[in-house]
mmCIF file of C-alpha atoms and ligand atoms in Angstrom:
data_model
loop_
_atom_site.group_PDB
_atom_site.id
_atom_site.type_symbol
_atom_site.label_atom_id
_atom_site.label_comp_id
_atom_site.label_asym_id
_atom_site.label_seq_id
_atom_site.Cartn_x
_atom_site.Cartn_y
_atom_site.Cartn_z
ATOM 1 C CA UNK A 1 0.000 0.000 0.000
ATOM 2 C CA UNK A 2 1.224 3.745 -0.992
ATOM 3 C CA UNK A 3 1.508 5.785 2.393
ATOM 4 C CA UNK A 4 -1.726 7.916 0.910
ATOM 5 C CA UNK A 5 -3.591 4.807 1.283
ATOM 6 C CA UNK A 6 -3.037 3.801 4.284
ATOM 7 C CA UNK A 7 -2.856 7.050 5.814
ATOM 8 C CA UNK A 8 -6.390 7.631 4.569
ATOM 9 C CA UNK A 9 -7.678 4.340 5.700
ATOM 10 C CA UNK A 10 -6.015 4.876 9.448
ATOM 11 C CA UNK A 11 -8.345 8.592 9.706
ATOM 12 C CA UNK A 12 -11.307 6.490 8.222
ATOM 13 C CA UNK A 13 -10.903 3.607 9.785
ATOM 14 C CA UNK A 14 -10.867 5.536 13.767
ATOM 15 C CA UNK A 15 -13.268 8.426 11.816
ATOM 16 C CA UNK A 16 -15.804 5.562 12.137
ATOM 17 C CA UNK A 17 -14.908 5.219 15.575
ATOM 18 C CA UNK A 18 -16.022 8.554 16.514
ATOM 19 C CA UNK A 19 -12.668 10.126 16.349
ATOM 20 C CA UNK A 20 -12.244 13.833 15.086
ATOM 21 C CA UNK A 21 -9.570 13.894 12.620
ATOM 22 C CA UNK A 22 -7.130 16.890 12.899
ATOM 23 C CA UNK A 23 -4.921 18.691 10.639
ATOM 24 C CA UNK A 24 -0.812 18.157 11.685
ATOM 25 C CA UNK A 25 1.130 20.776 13.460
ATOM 26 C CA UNK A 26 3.877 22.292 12.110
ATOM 27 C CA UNK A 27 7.581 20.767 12.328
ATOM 28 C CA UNK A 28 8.298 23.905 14.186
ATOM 29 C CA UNK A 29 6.577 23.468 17.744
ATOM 30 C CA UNK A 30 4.695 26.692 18.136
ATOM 31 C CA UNK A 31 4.298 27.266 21.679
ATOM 32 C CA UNK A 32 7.261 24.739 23.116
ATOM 33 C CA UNK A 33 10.412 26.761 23.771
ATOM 34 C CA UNK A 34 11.941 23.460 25.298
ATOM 35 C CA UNK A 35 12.579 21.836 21.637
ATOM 36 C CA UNK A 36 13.135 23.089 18.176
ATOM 37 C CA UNK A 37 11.200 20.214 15.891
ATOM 38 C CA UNK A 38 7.832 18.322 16.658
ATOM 39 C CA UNK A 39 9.500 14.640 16.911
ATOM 40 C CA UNK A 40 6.593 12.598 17.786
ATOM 41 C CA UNK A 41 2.226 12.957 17.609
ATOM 42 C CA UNK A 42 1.976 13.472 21.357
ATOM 43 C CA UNK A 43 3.922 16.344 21.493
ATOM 44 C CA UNK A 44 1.483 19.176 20.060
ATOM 45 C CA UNK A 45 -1.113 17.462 22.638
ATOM 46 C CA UNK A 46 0.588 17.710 25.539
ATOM 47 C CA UNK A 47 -1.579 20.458 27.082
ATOM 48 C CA UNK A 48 -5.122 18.352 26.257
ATOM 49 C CA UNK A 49 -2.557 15.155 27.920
ATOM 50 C CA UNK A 50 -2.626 17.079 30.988
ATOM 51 C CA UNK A 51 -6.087 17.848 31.382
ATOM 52 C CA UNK A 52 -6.883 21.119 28.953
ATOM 53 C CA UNK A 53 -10.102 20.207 27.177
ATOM 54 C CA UNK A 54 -9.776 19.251 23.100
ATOM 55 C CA UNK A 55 -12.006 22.210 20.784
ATOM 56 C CA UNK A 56 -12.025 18.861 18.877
ATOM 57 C CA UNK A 57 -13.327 16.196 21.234
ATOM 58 C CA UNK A 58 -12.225 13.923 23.477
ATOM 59 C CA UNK A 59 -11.252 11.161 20.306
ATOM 60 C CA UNK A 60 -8.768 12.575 18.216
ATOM 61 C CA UNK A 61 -6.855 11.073 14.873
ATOM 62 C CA UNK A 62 -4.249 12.335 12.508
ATOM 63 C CA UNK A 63 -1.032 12.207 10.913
ATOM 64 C CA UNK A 64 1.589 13.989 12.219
ATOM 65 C CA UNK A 65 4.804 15.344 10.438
ATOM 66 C CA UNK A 66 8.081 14.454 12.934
ATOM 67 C CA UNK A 67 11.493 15.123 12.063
ATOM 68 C CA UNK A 68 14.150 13.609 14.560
ATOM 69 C CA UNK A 69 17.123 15.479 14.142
ATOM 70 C CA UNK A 70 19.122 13.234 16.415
ATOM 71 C CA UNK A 71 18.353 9.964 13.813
ATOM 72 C CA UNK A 72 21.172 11.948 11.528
ATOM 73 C CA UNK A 73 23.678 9.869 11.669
ATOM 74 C CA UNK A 74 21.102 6.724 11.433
ATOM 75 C CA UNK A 75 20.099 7.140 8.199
ATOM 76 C CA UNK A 76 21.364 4.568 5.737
ATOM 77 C CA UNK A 77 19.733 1.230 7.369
ATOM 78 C CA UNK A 78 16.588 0.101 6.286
ATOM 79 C CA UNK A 79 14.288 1.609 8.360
ATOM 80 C CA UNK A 80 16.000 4.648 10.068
ATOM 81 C CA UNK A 81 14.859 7.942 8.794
ATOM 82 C CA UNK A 82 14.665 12.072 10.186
ATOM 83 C CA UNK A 83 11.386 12.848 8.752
ATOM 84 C CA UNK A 84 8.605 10.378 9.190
ATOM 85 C CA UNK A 85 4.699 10.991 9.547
ATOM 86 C CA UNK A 86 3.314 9.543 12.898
ATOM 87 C CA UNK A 87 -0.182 8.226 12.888
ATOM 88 C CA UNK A 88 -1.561 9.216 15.966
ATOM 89 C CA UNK A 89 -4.793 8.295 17.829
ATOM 90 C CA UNK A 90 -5.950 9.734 21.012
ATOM 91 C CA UNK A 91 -8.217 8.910 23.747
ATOM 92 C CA UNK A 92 -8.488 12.600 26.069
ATOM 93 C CA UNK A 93 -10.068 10.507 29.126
ATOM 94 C CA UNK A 94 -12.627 8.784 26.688
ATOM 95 C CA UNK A 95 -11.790 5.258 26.120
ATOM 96 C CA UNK A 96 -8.807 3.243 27.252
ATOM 97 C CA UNK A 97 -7.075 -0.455 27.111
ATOM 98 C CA UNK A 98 -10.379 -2.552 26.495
ATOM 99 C CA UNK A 99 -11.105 -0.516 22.816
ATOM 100 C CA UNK A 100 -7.522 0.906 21.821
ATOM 101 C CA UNK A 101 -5.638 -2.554 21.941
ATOM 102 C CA UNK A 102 -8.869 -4.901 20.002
ATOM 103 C CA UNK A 103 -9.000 -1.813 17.682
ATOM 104 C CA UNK A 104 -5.307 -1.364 16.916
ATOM 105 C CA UNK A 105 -4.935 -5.210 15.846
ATOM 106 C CA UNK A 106 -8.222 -4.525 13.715
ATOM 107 C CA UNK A 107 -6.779 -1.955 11.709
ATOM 108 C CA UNK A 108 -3.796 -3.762 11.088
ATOM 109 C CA UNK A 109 -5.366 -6.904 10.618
ATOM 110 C CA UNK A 110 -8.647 -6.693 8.652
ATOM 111 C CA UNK A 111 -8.280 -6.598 4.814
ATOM 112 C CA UNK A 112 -11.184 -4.456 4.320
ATOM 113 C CA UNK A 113 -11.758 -1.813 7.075
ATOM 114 C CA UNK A 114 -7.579 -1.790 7.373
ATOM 115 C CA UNK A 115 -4.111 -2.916 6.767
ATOM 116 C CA UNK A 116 -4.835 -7.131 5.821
ATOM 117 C CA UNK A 117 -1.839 -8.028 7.635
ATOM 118 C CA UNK A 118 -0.536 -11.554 8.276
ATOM 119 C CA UNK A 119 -1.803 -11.582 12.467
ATOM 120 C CA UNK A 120 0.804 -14.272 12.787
ATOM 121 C CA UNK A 121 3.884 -12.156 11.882
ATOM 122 C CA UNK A 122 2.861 -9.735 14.836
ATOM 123 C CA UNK A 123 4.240 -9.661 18.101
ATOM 124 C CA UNK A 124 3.138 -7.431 21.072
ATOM 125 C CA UNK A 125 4.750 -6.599 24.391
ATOM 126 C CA UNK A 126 3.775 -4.680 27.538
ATOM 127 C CA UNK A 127 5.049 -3.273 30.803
ATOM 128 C CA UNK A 128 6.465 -5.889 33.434
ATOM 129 C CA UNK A 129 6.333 -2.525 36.088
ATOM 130 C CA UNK A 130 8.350 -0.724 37.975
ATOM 131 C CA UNK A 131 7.763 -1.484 41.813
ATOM 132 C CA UNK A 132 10.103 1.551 42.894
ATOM 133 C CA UNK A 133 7.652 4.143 41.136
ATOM 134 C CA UNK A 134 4.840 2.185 42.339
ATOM 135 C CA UNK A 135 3.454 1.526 38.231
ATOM 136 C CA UNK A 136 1.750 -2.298 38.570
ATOM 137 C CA UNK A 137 2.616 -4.771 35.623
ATOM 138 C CA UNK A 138 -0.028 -4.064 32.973
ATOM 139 C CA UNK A 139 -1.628 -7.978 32.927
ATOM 140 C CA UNK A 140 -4.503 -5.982 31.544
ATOM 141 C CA UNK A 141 -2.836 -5.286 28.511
ATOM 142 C CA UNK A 142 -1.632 -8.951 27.852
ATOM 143 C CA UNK A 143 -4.966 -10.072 28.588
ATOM 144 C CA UNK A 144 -6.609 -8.293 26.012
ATOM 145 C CA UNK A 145 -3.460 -9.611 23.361
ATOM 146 C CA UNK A 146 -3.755 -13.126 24.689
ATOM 147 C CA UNK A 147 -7.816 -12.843 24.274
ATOM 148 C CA UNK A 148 -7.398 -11.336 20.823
ATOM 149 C CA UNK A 149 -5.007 -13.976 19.496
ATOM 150 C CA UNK A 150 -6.806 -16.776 21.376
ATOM 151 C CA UNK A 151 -10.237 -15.639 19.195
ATOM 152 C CA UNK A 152 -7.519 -16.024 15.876
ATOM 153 C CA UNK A 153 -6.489 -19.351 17.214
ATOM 154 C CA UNK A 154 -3.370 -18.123 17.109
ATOM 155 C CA UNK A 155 -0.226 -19.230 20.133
ATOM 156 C CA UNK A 156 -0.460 -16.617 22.956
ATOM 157 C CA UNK A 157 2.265 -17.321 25.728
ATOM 158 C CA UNK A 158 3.281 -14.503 27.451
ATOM 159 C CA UNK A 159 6.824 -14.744 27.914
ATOM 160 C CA UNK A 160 9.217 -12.424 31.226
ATOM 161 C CA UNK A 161 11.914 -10.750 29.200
ATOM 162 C CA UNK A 162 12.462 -8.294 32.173
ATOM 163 C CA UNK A 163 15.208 -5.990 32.744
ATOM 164 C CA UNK A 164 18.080 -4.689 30.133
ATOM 165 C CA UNK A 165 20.208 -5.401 33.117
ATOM 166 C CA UNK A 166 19.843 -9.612 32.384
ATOM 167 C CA UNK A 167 20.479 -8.436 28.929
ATOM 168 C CA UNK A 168 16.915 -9.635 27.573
ATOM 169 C CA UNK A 169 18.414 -13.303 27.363
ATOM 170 C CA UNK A 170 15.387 -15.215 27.810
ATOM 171 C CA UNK A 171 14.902 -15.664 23.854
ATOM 172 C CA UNK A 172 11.186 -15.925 22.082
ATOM 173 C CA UNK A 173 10.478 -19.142 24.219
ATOM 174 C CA UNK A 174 7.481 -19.817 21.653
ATOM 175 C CA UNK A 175 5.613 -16.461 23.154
ATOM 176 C CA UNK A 176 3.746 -14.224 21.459
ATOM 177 C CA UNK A 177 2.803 -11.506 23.942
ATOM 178 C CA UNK A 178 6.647 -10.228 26.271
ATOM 179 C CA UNK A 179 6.797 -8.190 29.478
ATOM 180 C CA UNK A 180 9.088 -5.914 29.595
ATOM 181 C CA UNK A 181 10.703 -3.066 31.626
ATOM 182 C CA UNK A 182 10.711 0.939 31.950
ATOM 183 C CA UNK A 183 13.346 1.185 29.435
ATOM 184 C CA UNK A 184 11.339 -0.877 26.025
ATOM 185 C CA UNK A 185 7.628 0.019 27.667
ATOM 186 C CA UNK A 186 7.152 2.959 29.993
ATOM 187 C CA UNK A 187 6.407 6.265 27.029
ATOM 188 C CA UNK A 188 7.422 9.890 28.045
ATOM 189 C CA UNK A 189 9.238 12.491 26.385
ATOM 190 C CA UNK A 190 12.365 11.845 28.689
ATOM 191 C CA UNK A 191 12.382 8.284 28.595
ATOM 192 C CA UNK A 192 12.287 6.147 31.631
ATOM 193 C CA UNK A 193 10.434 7.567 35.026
ATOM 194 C CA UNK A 194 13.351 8.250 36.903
ATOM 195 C CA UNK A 195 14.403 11.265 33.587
ATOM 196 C CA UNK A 196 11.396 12.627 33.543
ATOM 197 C CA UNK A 197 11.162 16.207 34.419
ATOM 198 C CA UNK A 198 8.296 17.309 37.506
ATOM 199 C CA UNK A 199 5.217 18.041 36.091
ATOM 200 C CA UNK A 200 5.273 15.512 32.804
ATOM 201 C CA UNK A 201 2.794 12.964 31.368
ATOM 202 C CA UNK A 202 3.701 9.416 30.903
ATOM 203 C CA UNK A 203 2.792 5.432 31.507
ATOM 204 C CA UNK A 204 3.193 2.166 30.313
ATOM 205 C CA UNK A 205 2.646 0.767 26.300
ATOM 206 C CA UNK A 206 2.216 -1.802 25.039
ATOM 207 C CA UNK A 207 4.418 -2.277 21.062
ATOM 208 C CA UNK A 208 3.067 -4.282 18.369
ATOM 209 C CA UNK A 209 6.088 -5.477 16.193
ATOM 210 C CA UNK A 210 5.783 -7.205 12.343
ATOM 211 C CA UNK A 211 8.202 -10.570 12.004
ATOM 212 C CA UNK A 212 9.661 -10.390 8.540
ATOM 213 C CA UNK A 213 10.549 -14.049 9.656
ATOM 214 C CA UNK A 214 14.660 -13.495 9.402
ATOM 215 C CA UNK A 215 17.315 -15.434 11.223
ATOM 216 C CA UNK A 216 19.020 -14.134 14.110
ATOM 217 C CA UNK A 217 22.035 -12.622 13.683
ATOM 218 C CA UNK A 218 23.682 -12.948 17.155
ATOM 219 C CA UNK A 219 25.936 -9.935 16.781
ATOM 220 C CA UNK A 220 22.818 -8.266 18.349
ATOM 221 C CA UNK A 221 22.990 -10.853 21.464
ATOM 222 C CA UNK A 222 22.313 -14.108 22.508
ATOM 223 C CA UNK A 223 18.758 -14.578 21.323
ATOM 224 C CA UNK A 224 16.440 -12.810 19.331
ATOM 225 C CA UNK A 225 13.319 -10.776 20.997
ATOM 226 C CA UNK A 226 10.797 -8.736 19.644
ATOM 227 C CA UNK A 227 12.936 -5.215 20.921
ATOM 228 C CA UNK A 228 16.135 -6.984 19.512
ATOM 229 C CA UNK A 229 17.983 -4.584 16.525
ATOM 230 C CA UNK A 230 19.209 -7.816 14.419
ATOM 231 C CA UNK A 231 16.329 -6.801 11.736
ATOM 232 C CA UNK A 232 14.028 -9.718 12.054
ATOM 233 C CA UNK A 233 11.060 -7.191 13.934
ATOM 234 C CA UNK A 234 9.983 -4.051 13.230
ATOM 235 C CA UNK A 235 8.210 -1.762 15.443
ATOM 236 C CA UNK A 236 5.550 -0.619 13.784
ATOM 237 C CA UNK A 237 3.238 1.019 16.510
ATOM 238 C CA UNK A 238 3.044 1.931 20.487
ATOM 239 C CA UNK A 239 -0.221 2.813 22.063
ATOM 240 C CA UNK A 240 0.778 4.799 25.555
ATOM 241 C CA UNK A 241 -1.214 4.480 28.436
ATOM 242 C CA UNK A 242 -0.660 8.201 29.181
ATOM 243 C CA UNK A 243 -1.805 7.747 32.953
ATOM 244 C CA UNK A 244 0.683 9.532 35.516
ATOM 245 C CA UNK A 245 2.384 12.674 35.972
ATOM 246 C CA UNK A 246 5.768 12.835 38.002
ATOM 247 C CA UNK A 247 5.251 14.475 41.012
ATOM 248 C CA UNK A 248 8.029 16.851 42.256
ATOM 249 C CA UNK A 249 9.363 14.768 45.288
ATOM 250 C CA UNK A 250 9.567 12.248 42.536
ATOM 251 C CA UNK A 251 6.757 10.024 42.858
ATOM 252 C CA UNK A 252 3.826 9.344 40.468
ATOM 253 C CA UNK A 253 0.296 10.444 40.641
ATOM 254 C CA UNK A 254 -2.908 9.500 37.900
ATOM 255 C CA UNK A 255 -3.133 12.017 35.805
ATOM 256 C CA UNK A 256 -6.933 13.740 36.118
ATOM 257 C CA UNK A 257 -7.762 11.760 33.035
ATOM 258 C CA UNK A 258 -6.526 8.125 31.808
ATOM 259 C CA UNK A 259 -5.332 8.826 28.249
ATOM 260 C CA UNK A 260 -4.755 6.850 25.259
ATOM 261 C CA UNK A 261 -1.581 8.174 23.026
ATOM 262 C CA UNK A 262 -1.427 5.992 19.739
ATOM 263 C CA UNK A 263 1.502 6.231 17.696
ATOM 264 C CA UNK A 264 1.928 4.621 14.641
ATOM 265 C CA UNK A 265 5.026 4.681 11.604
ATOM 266 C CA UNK A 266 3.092 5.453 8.577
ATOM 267 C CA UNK A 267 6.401 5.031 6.691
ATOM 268 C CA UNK A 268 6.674 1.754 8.470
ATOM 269 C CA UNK A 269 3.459 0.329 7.747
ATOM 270 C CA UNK A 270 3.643 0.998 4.435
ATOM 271 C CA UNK A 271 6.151 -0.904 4.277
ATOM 272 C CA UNK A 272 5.580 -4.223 6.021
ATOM 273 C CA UNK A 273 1.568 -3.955 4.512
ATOM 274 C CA UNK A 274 4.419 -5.046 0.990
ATOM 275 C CA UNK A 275 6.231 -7.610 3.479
ATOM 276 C CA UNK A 276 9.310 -5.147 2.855
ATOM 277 C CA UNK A 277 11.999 -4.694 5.766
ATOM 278 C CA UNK A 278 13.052 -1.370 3.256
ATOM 279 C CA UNK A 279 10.974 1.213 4.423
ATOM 280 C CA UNK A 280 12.569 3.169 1.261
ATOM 281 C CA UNK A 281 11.698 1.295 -1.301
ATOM 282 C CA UNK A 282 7.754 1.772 0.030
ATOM 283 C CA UNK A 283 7.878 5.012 1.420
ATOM 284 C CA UNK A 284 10.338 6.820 -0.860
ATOM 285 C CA UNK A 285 9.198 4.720 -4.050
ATOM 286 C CA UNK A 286 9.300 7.748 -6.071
ATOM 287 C CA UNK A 287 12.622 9.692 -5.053
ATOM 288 C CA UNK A 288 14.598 6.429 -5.715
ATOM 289 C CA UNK A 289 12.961 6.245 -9.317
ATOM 290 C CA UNK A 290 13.688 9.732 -9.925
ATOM 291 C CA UNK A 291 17.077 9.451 -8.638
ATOM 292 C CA UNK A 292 17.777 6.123 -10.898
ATOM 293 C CA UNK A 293 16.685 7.992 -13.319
ATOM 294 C CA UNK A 294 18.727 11.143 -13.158
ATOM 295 C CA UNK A 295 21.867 9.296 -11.735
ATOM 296 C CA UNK A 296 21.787 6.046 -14.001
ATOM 297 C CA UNK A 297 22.850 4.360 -11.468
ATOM 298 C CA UNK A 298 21.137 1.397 -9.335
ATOM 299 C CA UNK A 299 19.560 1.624 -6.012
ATOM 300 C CA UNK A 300 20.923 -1.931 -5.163
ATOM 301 C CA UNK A 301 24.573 -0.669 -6.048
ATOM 302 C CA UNK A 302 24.542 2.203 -3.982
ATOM 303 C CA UNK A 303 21.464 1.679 -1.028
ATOM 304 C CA UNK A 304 23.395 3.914 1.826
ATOM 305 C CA UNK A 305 23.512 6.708 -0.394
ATOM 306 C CA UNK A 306 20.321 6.675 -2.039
ATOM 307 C CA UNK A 307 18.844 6.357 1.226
ATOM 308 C CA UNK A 308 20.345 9.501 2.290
ATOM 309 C CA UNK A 309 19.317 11.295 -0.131
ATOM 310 C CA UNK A 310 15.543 10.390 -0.219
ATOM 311 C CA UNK A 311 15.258 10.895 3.868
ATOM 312 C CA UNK A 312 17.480 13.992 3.654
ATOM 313 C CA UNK A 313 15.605 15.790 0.534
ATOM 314 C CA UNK A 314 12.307 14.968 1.629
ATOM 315 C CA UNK A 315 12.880 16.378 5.368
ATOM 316 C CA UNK A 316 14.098 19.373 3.837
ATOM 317 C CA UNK A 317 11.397 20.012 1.587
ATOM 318 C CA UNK A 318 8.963 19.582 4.749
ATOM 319 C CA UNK A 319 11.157 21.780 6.741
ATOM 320 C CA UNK A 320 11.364 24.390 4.167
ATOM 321 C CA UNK A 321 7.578 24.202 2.963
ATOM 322 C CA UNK A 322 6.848 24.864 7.442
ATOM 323 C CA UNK A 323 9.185 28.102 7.015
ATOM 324 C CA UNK A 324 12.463 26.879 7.516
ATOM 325 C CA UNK A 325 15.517 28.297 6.052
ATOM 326 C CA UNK A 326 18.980 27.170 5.906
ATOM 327 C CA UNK A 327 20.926 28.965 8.385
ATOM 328 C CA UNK A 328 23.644 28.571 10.563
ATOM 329 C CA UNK A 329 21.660 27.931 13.462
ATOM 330 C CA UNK A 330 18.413 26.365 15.477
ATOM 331 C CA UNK A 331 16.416 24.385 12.917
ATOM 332 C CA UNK A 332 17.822 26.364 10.036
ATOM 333 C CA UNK A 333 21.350 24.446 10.694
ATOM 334 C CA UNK A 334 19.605 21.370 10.129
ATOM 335 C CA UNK A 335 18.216 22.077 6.402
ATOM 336 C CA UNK A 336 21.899 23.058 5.762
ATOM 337 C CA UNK A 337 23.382 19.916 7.138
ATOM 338 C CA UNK A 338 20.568 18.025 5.262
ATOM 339 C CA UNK A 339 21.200 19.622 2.468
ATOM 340 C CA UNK A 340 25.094 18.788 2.529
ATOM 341 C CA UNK A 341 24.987 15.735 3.537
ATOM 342 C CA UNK A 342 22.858 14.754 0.369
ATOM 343 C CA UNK A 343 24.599 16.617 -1.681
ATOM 344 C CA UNK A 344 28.028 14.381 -0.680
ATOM 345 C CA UNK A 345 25.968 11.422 -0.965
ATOM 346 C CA UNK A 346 24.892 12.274 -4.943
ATOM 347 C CA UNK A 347 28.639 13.049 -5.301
ATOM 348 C CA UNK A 348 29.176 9.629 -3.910
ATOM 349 C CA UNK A 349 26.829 7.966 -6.506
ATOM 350 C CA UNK A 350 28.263 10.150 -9.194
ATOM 351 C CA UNK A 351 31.724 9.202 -8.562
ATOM 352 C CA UNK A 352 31.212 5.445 -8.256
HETATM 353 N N1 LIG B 401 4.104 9.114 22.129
HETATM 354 C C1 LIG B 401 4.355 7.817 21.600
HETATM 355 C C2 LIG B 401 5.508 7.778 20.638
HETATM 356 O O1 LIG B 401 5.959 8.802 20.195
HETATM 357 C C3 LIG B 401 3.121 7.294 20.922
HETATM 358 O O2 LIG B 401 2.514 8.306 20.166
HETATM 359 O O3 LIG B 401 5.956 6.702 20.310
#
């Protein structure tokens, strides 16, 4: 699927849901002095997170434009990229767990209303908790997975990965639905609890991740796991349980309202909806053909480059087209470096 399909089918699909769908804020946070780019959907929200009431509602969908300026240096593997478009559904103290897990799997699932993915290439994981900060293990969450793979007659262990500390060594063990810790499954801004600043939302999520079905390649460790970086999974969506705020002698309260905070890869689910671990042959279909074309040269002879190129010009363009300029500093130095970069990587292609 092209990413203006599915995009259009996510909005439709939690449209019929009752969900308002909203337009995307700009790359350039407008009221957030704290950060110079809008890197994820939550981030415009975070006022309506904390309580503020929605002009919209209380159900919210879109697709938001993110650029992650710190993914640079990333960009080259198959699925890293700076600009992406988040998918983003949001529950502002409406529903919760029971309707935002059963619907998620729908979406990707069903071949009409959604996605039509494969459910047996997916994956799902959820918080083991965090005793010190008082956050239970979410068994509701793996309840609702093993329920909803049970009704598929599909396996549904739940397997204890646990800490980074053991290294995630346990392996898949034949499960389908993993625990783990603050550091793969607690969502804030910051991180884990213990970074995040007084007075910000977070909670625990639960990750759906697509299996492209790849040997392990033990560089990455021991055994494989859904989190694992050897390029068998792919994350391709995290719905938040945005339910606490850090207090400022450092516990946790509940937040005035129990919000959902969906994010999904567009780029990414594009992508896997083709069985393709290369979200750039998907997502950036048409850059690499015009680039072929104008370079004579083959995307298989020269991937790093090409895939510089395609993330780099694109971010730009979306940069430039919210008002930024190349400059020699804030978000301006960033369309320069862009720029550069993919200007040495066509001279790269050129000379080879
Ligand atoms: N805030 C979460 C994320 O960025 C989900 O939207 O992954």
């Amino acid at each position: 699927m092209t990413l203006a399909e599915v995009r259009s089918k996510y909005l439709e699909f939690f449209k019929a849901r009752g969900h308002t769908i909203i337009p995307s804020a700009p790359l350039v946070p407008e009221n957030d002095p704290t950060t110079l780019f809008t890197g994820s959907g939550m981030q415009p929200l975070v006022p309506y997170l904390l309580g503020q009431p929605h002009p919209s509602g209380s159900r919210l969908v879109d697709s938001q434009k993110a650029f992650r300026s710190g993914d640079i240096e990333e960009v080259g593997d198959n699925r890293h990229t700076t600009f992406f478009e988040m998918l983003g559904n949001w529950s502002l103290g409406d529903y919760f767990k029971q309707e935002q897990l059963p619907w998620f799997f729908e979406f990707l699932t069903n071949k009409e209303s959604g996605v039509g993915l494969d459910p047996r290439r997916l994956f799902v994981t959820a918080f083991i908790g965090d005793e010190r900060n008082n956050v239970p293990r979410d068994t509701e969450a793996a309840e609702i997975w093993q329920r909803l793979f049970a009704e598929l007659g599909i396996g549904n262990k739940v397997v204890d990965i646990g800490s980074e500390e053991n290294g995630y060594v346990v392996g898949m063990q034949g499960g389908r639905i993993f625990y783990y810790d603050a550091k793969k499954n607690w969502w804030s801004r910051a991180g884990v609890p213990e970074n995040m600043p007084v007075g910000a939302p977070g909670g625990p999520d639960s990750e759906v991740f697509y299996d492209f079905g790849t040997e392990h390649d033990p560089k990455w460790g021991a055994e494989c796991h859904p989190n694992c970086d050897c390029g068998r999974f792919l994350e391709i969506g995290n719905s938040v349980f945005m339910q606490y705020i850090k207090n400022a002698d450092g516990t946790f309260s509940l937040l005035p309202k129990q919000n959902v905070d969906f994010g999904g890869g567009l780029e990414r689910i594009a992508a896997v909806s083709e069985n393709s671990s290369d979200v750039f042959t998907v997502a950036h279909r048409s850059i690499i053909a015009q680039l072929k074309q104008s370079t004579g040269k083959e995307y298989a002879d020269n991937i790093r480059a090409f895939r510089i190129i395609a993330d780099h010009v694109k971010a730009a363009v979306f940069l430039i087209s919210d008002g930024v300029r190349p400059d020699n500093k804030d978000q301006g130095y960033f369309v320069r470096r862009l720029l550069r970069r993919a200007i040495r990587a066509l001279q790269r292609i050129e000379g080879a």
